[in-house]
Coordinates of C-alpha atoms in Angstrom, one line a residue:
Chain A
X201 CA -12.3 -132.1 -65.8
X202 CA -12.6 -129.0 -68.3
X203 CA -10.2 -128.4 -70.7
X204 CA -8.8 -124.8 -71.1
X205 CA -6.6 -124.0 -74.1
X206 CA -4.5 -120.9 -74.5
X207 CA -3.7 -120.1 -78.1
X208 CA 0.1 -120.3 -78.4
X209 CA 0.9 -118.0 -81.6
X210 CA 3.9 -116.3 -79.6
X211 CA 1.8 -113.7 -77.8
X212 CA 4.0 -112.1 -74.8
X213 CA 1.3 -112.5 -72.5
X214 CA 1.5 -116.0 -72.9
X215 CA 2.9 -117.4 -69.5
X216 CA 1.8 -114.4 -67.4
X217 CA -2.2 -115.1 -68.5
X218 CA -1.8 -119.6 -68.0
X219 CA -0.6 -118.5 -64.6
X220 CA -3.3 -116.3 -63.7
X221 CA -5.8 -118.7 -65.1
X222 CA -4.4 -121.2 -63.0
X223 CA -4.6 -119.3 -59.5
X224 CA -7.9 -118.5 -60.7
X225 CA -9.1 -121.6 -61.3
X226 CA -7.9 -122.7 -57.7
X227 CA -10.6 -120.6 -56.6
X228 CA -13.4 -122.5 -58.3
X229 CA -14.3 -126.1 -57.0
X230 CA -14.4 -127.6 -60.5
X231 CA -11.4 -129.3 -62.2
X232 CA -9.5 -127.4 -64.4
X233 CA -6.7 -128.8 -67.0
X234 CA -5.3 -125.3 -68.3
X235 CA -2.4 -126.0 -71.5
X236 CA -1.3 -123.3 -74.1
X237 CA -1.2 -125.0 -77.6
X238 CA -0.8 -124.1 -81.1
X239 CA -2.2 -128.0 -82.0
X240 CA -5.4 -127.4 -84.5
X241 CA -6.5 -130.6 -83.0
X242 CA -6.1 -129.9 -78.9
X243 CA -7.5 -126.4 -80.0
X244 CA -10.9 -127.8 -81.6
X245 CA -11.1 -130.8 -78.6
X246 CA -10.9 -127.5 -75.9
X247 CA -14.1 -126.8 -73.2
X248 CA -12.5 -122.9 -73.4
X249 CA -10.3 -120.8 -75.4
X250 CA -8.2 -118.1 -74.1
X251 CA -6.3 -115.5 -76.8
X252 CA -3.8 -113.7 -75.2
X253 CA -2.6 -110.8 -77.6
X254 CA 0.2 -108.2 -77.5
X255 CA 1.5 -106.1 -80.0
X256 CA 0.2 -104.4 -82.7
X257 CA -2.8 -105.8 -84.7
X258 CA -1.4 -106.6 -88.1
X259 CA 1.7 -108.5 -86.7
X260 CA -0.4 -111.1 -84.3
X261 CA -3.3 -111.9 -87.1
X262 CA -0.2 -112.5 -89.0
X263 CA 1.2 -114.8 -86.7
X264 CA -2.2 -116.2 -86.3
X265 CA -2.3 -117.5 -89.8
X266 CA 1.1 -118.2 -90.0
X267 CA 0.0 -121.2 -87.5
X268 CA -1.8 -123.6 -89.8
X269 CA -5.3 -124.9 -88.7
X270 CA -5.4 -122.9 -86.0
X271 CA -7.5 -120.7 -86.9
X272 CA -9.5 -122.9 -88.8
X273 CA -10.2 -124.8 -85.1
X274 CA -10.7 -121.6 -83.1
X275 CA -13.5 -121.1 -85.4
X276 CA -15.2 -124.5 -85.6
X277 CA -14.5 -124.5 -81.7
X278 CA -16.5 -121.0 -81.1
X279 CA -19.3 -121.3 -83.7
X280 CA -20.0 -124.9 -84.2
X281 CA -19.4 -126.2 -80.7
X282 CA -20.4 -122.8 -79.5
X283 CA -17.0 -123.4 -77.2
X284 CA -16.6 -120.1 -74.3
X285 CA -13.9 -117.6 -75.9
X286 CA -12.1 -115.1 -74.2
X287 CA -10.0 -112.6 -75.9
X288 CA -7.1 -110.4 -74.3
X289 CA -6.3 -106.9 -75.2
X290 CA -5.4 -107.6 -78.9
X291 CA -6.6 -111.1 -78.4
X292 CA -9.9 -109.4 -78.0
X293 CA -9.3 -106.4 -80.6
X294 CA -8.9 -109.5 -83.4
X295 CA -12.1 -110.4 -82.9
X296 CA -13.4 -107.6 -84.7
X297 CA -13.9 -107.1 -88.3
X298 CA -10.8 -104.8 -88.7
X299 CA -8.1 -103.7 -87.7
X300 CA -6.7 -100.1 -89.1
X301 CA -3.1 -100.3 -87.2
X302 CA -0.8 -99.9 -90.0
X303 CA -2.8 -100.0 -92.6
X304 CA -6.3 -102.4 -92.4
X305 CA -6.0 -105.6 -91.5
X306 CA -9.0 -108.2 -91.4
X307 CA -9.6 -109.8 -88.0
X308 CA -11.6 -112.8 -87.1
X309 CA -14.9 -111.1 -87.4
X310 CA -16.3 -112.4 -84.9
X311 CA -18.0 -109.2 -83.3
X312 CA -18.9 -106.7 -85.8
X313 CA -16.6 -103.4 -86.1
X314 CA -13.4 -101.9 -86.1
X315 CA -10.3 -101.4 -83.9
X316 CA -9.6 -97.3 -84.5
X317 CA -6.6 -95.6 -82.5
X318 CA -7.8 -93.6 -79.5
X319 CA -8.0 -89.8 -79.9
X320 CA -9.1 -88.7 -76.1
X321 CA -10.7 -85.5 -76.4
X322 CA -8.6 -84.0 -73.2
X323 CA -4.9 -83.4 -74.6
X324 CA -3.5 -84.1 -71.2
X325 CA -5.0 -87.6 -71.7
X326 CA -1.8 -90.0 -73.1
X327 CA -1.5 -92.5 -75.0
X328 CA -0.8 -95.5 -74.6
X329 CA -3.4 -95.6 -72.3
X330 CA -1.2 -97.0 -69.3
X331 CA -2.2 -98.1 -66.2
X332 CA -5.0 -98.7 -63.7
X333 CA -8.6 -97.3 -64.9
X334 CA -12.0 -98.3 -63.8
X335 CA -14.8 -99.9 -65.0
X336 CA -17.7 -98.0 -65.7
X337 CA -21.1 -98.8 -67.4
X338 CA -20.7 -102.5 -66.7
X339 CA -23.9 -104.6 -67.9
X340 CA -24.7 -107.4 -65.4
X341 CA -23.1 -109.9 -67.6
X342 CA -21.4 -113.2 -66.2
X343 CA -18.1 -112.6 -66.9
X344 CA -18.4 -108.9 -64.1
X345 CA -20.3 -110.6 -61.6
X346 CA -18.6 -109.9 -57.9
X347 CA -16.8 -106.4 -59.9
X348 CA -18.5 -103.5 -58.3
X349 CA -18.4 -100.5 -60.8
X350 CA -15.0 -98.6 -60.4
X351 CA -13.4 -101.9 -60.6
X352 CA -9.9 -101.4 -61.6
X353 CA -8.3 -102.9 -64.2
X354 CA -4.4 -102.6 -66.1
X355 CA -4.7 -101.1 -69.4
X356 CA -2.1 -100.5 -72.1
X357 CA -2.7 -100.1 -75.5
X358 CA -3.5 -97.1 -78.1
X359 CA -6.4 -98.8 -79.9
X360 CA -9.2 -99.7 -79.1
X361 CA -12.5 -101.9 -80.4
X362 CA -15.5 -100.2 -81.9
X363 CA -18.6 -102.6 -81.9
X364 CA -21.4 -101.8 -84.4
X365 CA -24.1 -103.4 -81.8
X366 CA -23.2 -101.3 -78.7
X367 CA -25.0 -103.8 -76.8
X368 CA -22.3 -106.1 -77.5
X369 CA -20.3 -104.2 -75.3
X370 CA -20.2 -104.7 -71.5
X371 CA -17.8 -102.6 -69.7
X372 CA -16.5 -99.2 -70.7
X373 CA -13.4 -97.2 -69.5
X374 CA -13.1 -93.0 -69.3
X375 CA -9.4 -92.2 -70.7
X376 CA -10.5 -88.4 -72.5
X377 CA -13.7 -90.2 -73.5
X378 CA -15.5 -93.5 -73.0
X379 CA -14.6 -96.3 -75.3
X380 CA -15.0 -100.4 -75.1
X381 CA -13.4 -101.6 -71.8
X382 CA -15.2 -105.1 -72.8
X383 CA -16.9 -107.1 -75.2
X384 CA -19.7 -110.1 -75.0
X385 CA -21.8 -111.7 -78.1
X386 CA -23.2 -115.1 -77.4
X387 CA -20.6 -117.4 -76.0
X388 CA -17.9 -114.7 -77.4
X389 CA -16.3 -112.3 -74.9
X390 CA -12.7 -110.1 -75.1
X391 CA -11.5 -107.2 -72.6
X392 CA -8.7 -104.4 -73.7
X393 CA -7.3 -104.9 -70.1
X394 CA -5.1 -107.2 -68.8
X395 CA -6.7 -109.6 -66.2
X396 CA -3.7 -111.6 -65.7
X397 CA -2.0 -108.3 -64.4
X398 CA -4.9 -107.0 -62.4
X399 CA -4.2 -108.7 -59.3
X400 CA -7.6 -109.6 -57.4
X401 CA -9.5 -107.9 -59.7
X402 CA -8.5 -109.6 -62.6
X403 CA -8.4 -112.5 -61.3
X404 CA -12.4 -112.9 -60.4
X405 CA -12.8 -112.1 -63.7
X406 CA -10.9 -115.4 -65.1
X407 CA -12.6 -116.8 -62.6
X408 CA -16.4 -115.9 -63.6
X409 CA -14.8 -116.7 -67.5
X410 CA -14.1 -120.4 -66.0
X411 CA -17.4 -120.8 -64.7
X412 CA -19.3 -118.7 -67.4
X413 CA -21.8 -120.7 -69.5
X414 CA -23.0 -119.0 -72.3
Chain B
X292 CA -9.7 -92.2 -65.2
X293 CA -6.1 -93.2 -65.3
X294 CA -4.5 -93.3 -62.2
X295 CA -0.8 -92.5 -60.5
X296 CA 1.2 -95.3 -61.0
X297 CA 3.5 -96.2 -57.7
X298 CA 6.0 -98.3 -58.6
X299 CA 9.1 -99.9 -56.1
X300 CA 12.2 -100.6 -57.7
X301 CA 14.0 -103.5 -57.0
X302 CA 17.9 -103.6 -57.7
X303 CA 18.9 -107.1 -58.8
X304 CA 22.2 -108.8 -59.4
X305 CA 23.1 -112.5 -59.7
X306 CA 19.1 -113.2 -59.3
X307 CA 19.4 -111.5 -55.5
X308 CA 18.2 -108.1 -54.1
X309 CA 21.0 -105.9 -53.5
X310 CA 18.6 -103.3 -51.7
X311 CA 15.7 -105.0 -50.2
X312 CA 12.7 -103.7 -48.2
X313 CA 12.4 -104.4 -44.7
X314 CA 9.5 -106.2 -44.6
X315 CA 10.1 -108.6 -41.6
X316 CA 7.9 -111.6 -42.7
X317 CA 9.7 -112.3 -45.7
X318 CA 12.0 -115.8 -45.6
X319 CA 14.6 -114.9 -47.4
X320 CA 14.5 -111.1 -48.2
X321 CA 17.6 -111.4 -50.8
X322 CA 14.7 -113.2 -52.9
X323 CA 13.3 -111.0 -56.0
X324 CA 10.5 -112.7 -56.1
X325 CA 10.0 -112.5 -52.1
X326 CA 9.5 -109.1 -52.2
X327 CA 7.7 -108.6 -55.4
X328 CA 5.3 -110.6 -53.4
X329 CA 5.2 -108.2 -50.7
X330 CA 4.8 -104.8 -52.5
X331 CA 2.1 -107.1 -54.9
X332 CA 0.4 -107.6 -51.4
X333 CA 0.7 -104.3 -50.2
X334 CA -1.0 -102.3 -53.6
X335 CA 1.8 -101.1 -55.8
X336 CA 0.8 -100.5 -59.0
X337 CA 3.7 -102.0 -60.9
X338 CA 6.9 -103.7 -60.3
X339 CA 10.7 -102.4 -61.4
X340 CA 13.4 -105.1 -61.9
X341 CA 16.7 -103.2 -62.2
X342 CA 19.2 -105.9 -63.3
X343 CA 22.8 -104.9 -62.5
X344 CA 24.4 -107.7 -63.2
X345 CA 27.7 -107.5 -64.7
X346 CA 28.9 -110.5 -66.6
X347 CA 27.2 -111.5 -69.3
X348 CA 27.1 -114.8 -68.3
X349 CA 24.8 -113.9 -65.1
X350 CA 22.4 -112.2 -67.4
X351 CA 20.0 -115.5 -67.6
X352 CA 19.6 -114.9 -63.8
X353 CA 16.9 -112.6 -64.7
X354 CA 15.0 -114.5 -66.6
X355 CA 14.1 -117.0 -63.8
X356 CA 13.7 -113.9 -61.7
X357 CA 10.8 -113.0 -63.8
X358 CA 9.2 -116.3 -64.9
X359 CA 9.3 -116.7 -60.8
X360 CA 7.6 -113.6 -60.3
X361 CA 5.1 -114.3 -62.9
X362 CA 3.5 -117.3 -61.3
X363 CA 3.0 -115.6 -58.2
X364 CA 2.4 -111.6 -58.9
X365 CA -0.3 -110.3 -60.6
X366 CA 0.5 -107.0 -61.2
X367 CA 3.0 -105.4 -64.2
X368 CA 6.5 -106.0 -64.0
X369 CA 9.0 -104.2 -66.1
X370 CA 12.1 -105.2 -66.9
X371 CA 15.6 -103.0 -67.2
X372 CA 19.7 -103.5 -67.7
X373 CA 21.2 -105.0 -70.2
X374 CA 19.0 -105.3 -72.8
X375 CA 20.6 -104.4 -76.3
X376 CA 18.9 -106.8 -79.0
X377 CA 15.3 -107.1 -79.5
X378 CA 16.0 -110.9 -78.5
X379 CA 16.8 -110.0 -75.4
X380 CA 13.4 -108.1 -75.1
X381 CA 11.4 -111.2 -76.3
X382 CA 13.0 -113.6 -73.5
X383 CA 12.3 -111.3 -70.9
X384 CA 8.8 -110.8 -72.3
X385 CA 8.3 -114.5 -73.0
X386 CA 9.3 -115.2 -69.2
X387 CA 6.1 -112.9 -67.9
X388 CA 7.7 -109.2 -67.9
X389 CA 5.3 -107.0 -69.3
X390 CA 7.7 -103.7 -70.6
X391 CA 11.1 -103.7 -71.0
X392 CA 13.3 -100.8 -70.3
X393 CA 16.1 -99.4 -72.9
X394 CA 18.6 -96.9 -71.6
X395 CA 22.2 -97.4 -72.8
X396 CA 21.0 -99.5 -75.9
X397 CA 18.5 -97.0 -77.2
X398 CA 21.3 -94.1 -77.9
X399 CA 24.2 -96.2 -78.8
X400 CA 21.6 -97.9 -81.6
X401 CA 19.1 -96.1 -82.4
X402 CA 17.2 -98.4 -84.7
X403 CA 16.4 -100.6 -81.2
X404 CA 13.8 -98.8 -80.0
X405 CA 11.9 -99.1 -83.2
X406 CA 12.9 -102.3 -83.6
X407 CA 11.2 -103.5 -80.3
X408 CA 8.3 -101.7 -81.0
X409 CA 7.7 -103.3 -84.1
X410 CA 8.2 -106.5 -82.5
X411 CA 5.8 -106.0 -79.4
X412 CA 4.3 -102.7 -79.6
X413 CA 5.0 -99.4 -78.3
X414 CA 3.2 -99.8 -75.3
X415 CA 6.2 -102.1 -74.0
X416 CA 9.1 -100.4 -74.7
X417 CA 10.1 -98.2 -72.2
X418 CA 13.2 -95.9 -72.4
X419 CA 15.4 -94.9 -69.7
X420 CA 16.8 -91.6 -69.5
X421 CA 19.5 -90.9 -66.7
X422 CA 19.6 -87.0 -67.5
X423 CA 21.8 -84.3 -65.4
X424 CA 21.8 -81.0 -65.3
X425 CA 24.5 -78.6 -67.1
X426 CA 27.0 -77.0 -65.1
X427 CA 25.8 -73.3 -67.1
X428 CA 22.6 -74.0 -66.2
X429 CA 21.2 -74.8 -69.8
X430 CA 19.2 -77.5 -69.6
X431 CA 20.0 -81.5 -68.8
X432 CA 22.4 -83.8 -70.4
X433 CA 21.7 -87.6 -71.4
X434 CA 24.3 -89.9 -69.8
X435 CA 24.9 -93.7 -70.5
X436 CA 26.8 -96.6 -69.3
X437 CA 25.3 -95.9 -65.3
X438 CA 26.0 -92.1 -65.3
X439 CA 29.4 -92.9 -66.3
X440 CA 29.4 -91.7 -69.8
X441 CA 28.4 -88.3 -71.1
X442 CA 26.6 -88.4 -74.6
X443 CA 26.2 -84.4 -75.2
X444 CA 22.7 -85.4 -76.2
X445 CA 20.1 -82.8 -74.9
X446 CA 17.6 -84.2 -72.8
X447 CA 14.5 -82.7 -74.5
X448 CA 15.6 -83.7 -78.0
X449 CA 16.6 -87.2 -77.1
X450 CA 13.3 -87.7 -75.7
X451 CA 11.1 -86.8 -78.6
X452 CA 13.1 -88.5 -80.6
X453 CA 12.9 -91.8 -78.5
X454 CA 9.0 -91.3 -78.9
X455 CA 9.2 -91.0 -82.2
X456 CA 11.1 -94.0 -82.8
X457 CA 8.9 -95.7 -80.6
X458 CA 9.2 -95.6 -77.1
X459 CA 5.8 -95.8 -75.3
X460 CA 7.0 -94.5 -72.2
X461 CA 10.2 -93.0 -70.3
X462 CA 11.6 -93.6 -67.4
X463 CA 13.3 -90.4 -66.0
X464 CA 16.3 -90.3 -63.6
X465 CA 17.7 -87.0 -62.6
X466 CA 21.2 -88.1 -61.7
X467 CA 21.6 -84.8 -59.6
X468 CA 18.9 -86.7 -57.0
X469 CA 19.5 -89.9 -57.9
X470 CA 20.2 -91.1 -53.7
X471 CA 19.9 -87.5 -52.3
X472 CA 16.4 -88.0 -50.8
X473 CA 15.7 -84.3 -51.3
X474 CA 12.3 -84.9 -53.9
X475 CA 12.8 -85.6 -57.4
X476 CA 14.0 -82.9 -60.1
X477 CA 10.6 -81.5 -60.8
X478 CA 12.0 -78.8 -63.5
X479 CA 13.6 -82.2 -65.3
X480 CA 10.4 -84.0 -65.2
X481 CA 8.3 -80.7 -66.3
X482 CA 10.6 -80.1 -69.4
X483 CA 9.7 -83.8 -70.5
X484 CA 6.5 -84.3 -69.8
X485 CA 5.8 -80.9 -71.4
X486 CA 7.6 -82.4 -74.6
X487 CA 6.2 -85.9 -75.0
X488 CA 2.6 -87.5 -75.3
X489 CA 3.6 -90.6 -73.6
X490 CA 3.5 -91.7 -70.1
X491 CA 6.6 -90.6 -67.7
X492 CA 7.8 -92.1 -64.6
X493 CA 9.7 -90.1 -62.5
X494 CA 12.8 -91.2 -60.9
X495 CA 15.7 -90.6 -58.7
X496 CA 15.6 -88.1 -55.4
X497 CA 11.7 -89.5 -54.0
X498 CA 12.8 -89.2 -50.0
X499 CA 9.2 -88.7 -49.0
X500 CA 5.4 -88.8 -49.4
X501 CA 5.5 -84.8 -50.3
X502 CA 8.3 -85.8 -52.7
X503 CA 5.9 -88.5 -54.6
X504 CA 3.2 -85.8 -54.8
X505 CA 5.4 -83.1 -55.6
X506 CA 6.5 -85.8 -58.7
X507 CA 3.1 -85.6 -60.1
X508 CA 2.0 -81.7 -58.9
X509 CA 4.8 -80.2 -60.1
X510 CA 6.6 -82.3 -62.7
X511 CA 4.1 -83.3 -64.2
X512 CA 4.8 -87.2 -64.0
X513 CA 2.0 -90.2 -64.5
X514 CA 4.2 -92.6 -61.8
X515 CA 6.6 -92.4 -59.9
X516 CA 9.1 -94.8 -59.1
X517 CA 11.1 -95.3 -55.8
X518 CA 13.8 -97.8 -54.5
X519 CA 15.1 -96.9 -50.7
X520 CA 11.9 -95.2 -49.2
X521 CA 10.1 -98.4 -49.8
X522 CA 12.6 -100.7 -49.0
X523 CA 13.8 -99.3 -45.9
X524 CA 10.3 -99.2 -44.4
X525 CA 10.5 -95.2 -44.5
X526 CA 7.2 -94.9 -46.5
X527 CA 4.7 -97.8 -47.2
X528 CA 2.8 -98.1 -50.6
X529 CA -0.2 -97.3 -48.8
X530 CA 0.9 -94.6 -46.7
X531 CA 2.4 -93.3 -50.8
X532 CA -1.2 -93.5 -51.9
X533 CA -3.0 -92.0 -49.1
X534 CA -0.6 -89.1 -49.4
X535 CA -1.1 -88.9 -53.0
X536 CA -4.7 -89.1 -52.6
X537 CA -5.4 -86.0 -49.7
X538 CA -2.9 -83.7 -52.2
X539 CA -6.4 -84.4 -54.7
X540 CA -4.0 -86.8 -57.2
X541 CA -5.9 -89.6 -58.4
X542 CA -4.8 -93.4 -56.8
X543 CA -6.0 -96.4 -57.1
X544 CA -7.3 -97.7 -53.7
X545 CA -5.5 -100.3 -52.0

């Protein structure tokens, strides 16, 4: 039985992400125990971690920091325990070294780079980037297994993670210019879209995460 | 490329669907969750719950509807109706809603949009605007309380100010067209889509696939919302998308 822990720091999409992971796990043969917690002991003992996130970078980072011992427990599990980690939306953006939303805020720094406002070259492209868009430039990363180029995912954001090492980008999306849709670096991964809101394609990605052996 | 969204809207009163879809397979057609599942399976891009519960006591029911929907539907869900404070919004988001839509309270309490955007981000704050053409043809006025109260505000000025305060999307309903099924007010849509840089959802008046196409092509809408044509089976989600694709509009394949 694998223990999957969603980090509970008050993020709005926690419940949806948890339900989607349960649904994704039901398609797999292994046993998964999926729970949400802000208890550093539970987080440290997890086999896999998921960091959801909705809202502003600085507010999310602050909320995470306010939970005593949570960032430390995550860091230990990911960096020393090499546990697979998935950040979703702002949870993915927090992987960066810094965010530039409402001033500059330090992120977790697990993926080099920063989070910048989207600046579409086409004036018809609106901000927020909101709705269903197709994945492009996908690598053969295990998280994307079974998803074809052009698979649609649900996005809703105004900022994007720009990794300093382009090889960390495993999928892109185009909205008046291409930007990062998904990143992966060793056992750490993140998706800008909401797999928990992307119907069968999203559940497939979550199932891939549950089976991922980085 | 971002796709045009097709959004069915369900009116919910005391936790029950008021106008519901005619899907024969439903065990309980009055259950919003059953309806949501049917639309999820049909390939809808997003779902809107409009809570028309009159009493304050009955408002808890929508939370239960949203949380039960989030257990079985993995698609974006917006909720509108009766959101007066940041805490109302927080409860809905925690229950599983992705966006909250604010109408009357956004007019009466100008700080609410910015407070909600600060707390949750603009991407989950929708301002719902009910607009009606002025008799003298000089544009459109904004109405609140389900269209019962004229605010004296001009729709374009109001839309621009709502976006400035933090709304990340506009749900624009034409009161003149609502229920008439003779098409969206594309002039109204064009006036708003030309004035703001956030997504605009067309609402009020869709009676056919051609109307959905016109809302996007002529009105510049980013998404089309409809209630009765979907509920009464006049147009399926698949037919709506096929018509839009045939018209050259980008849609997500089902």
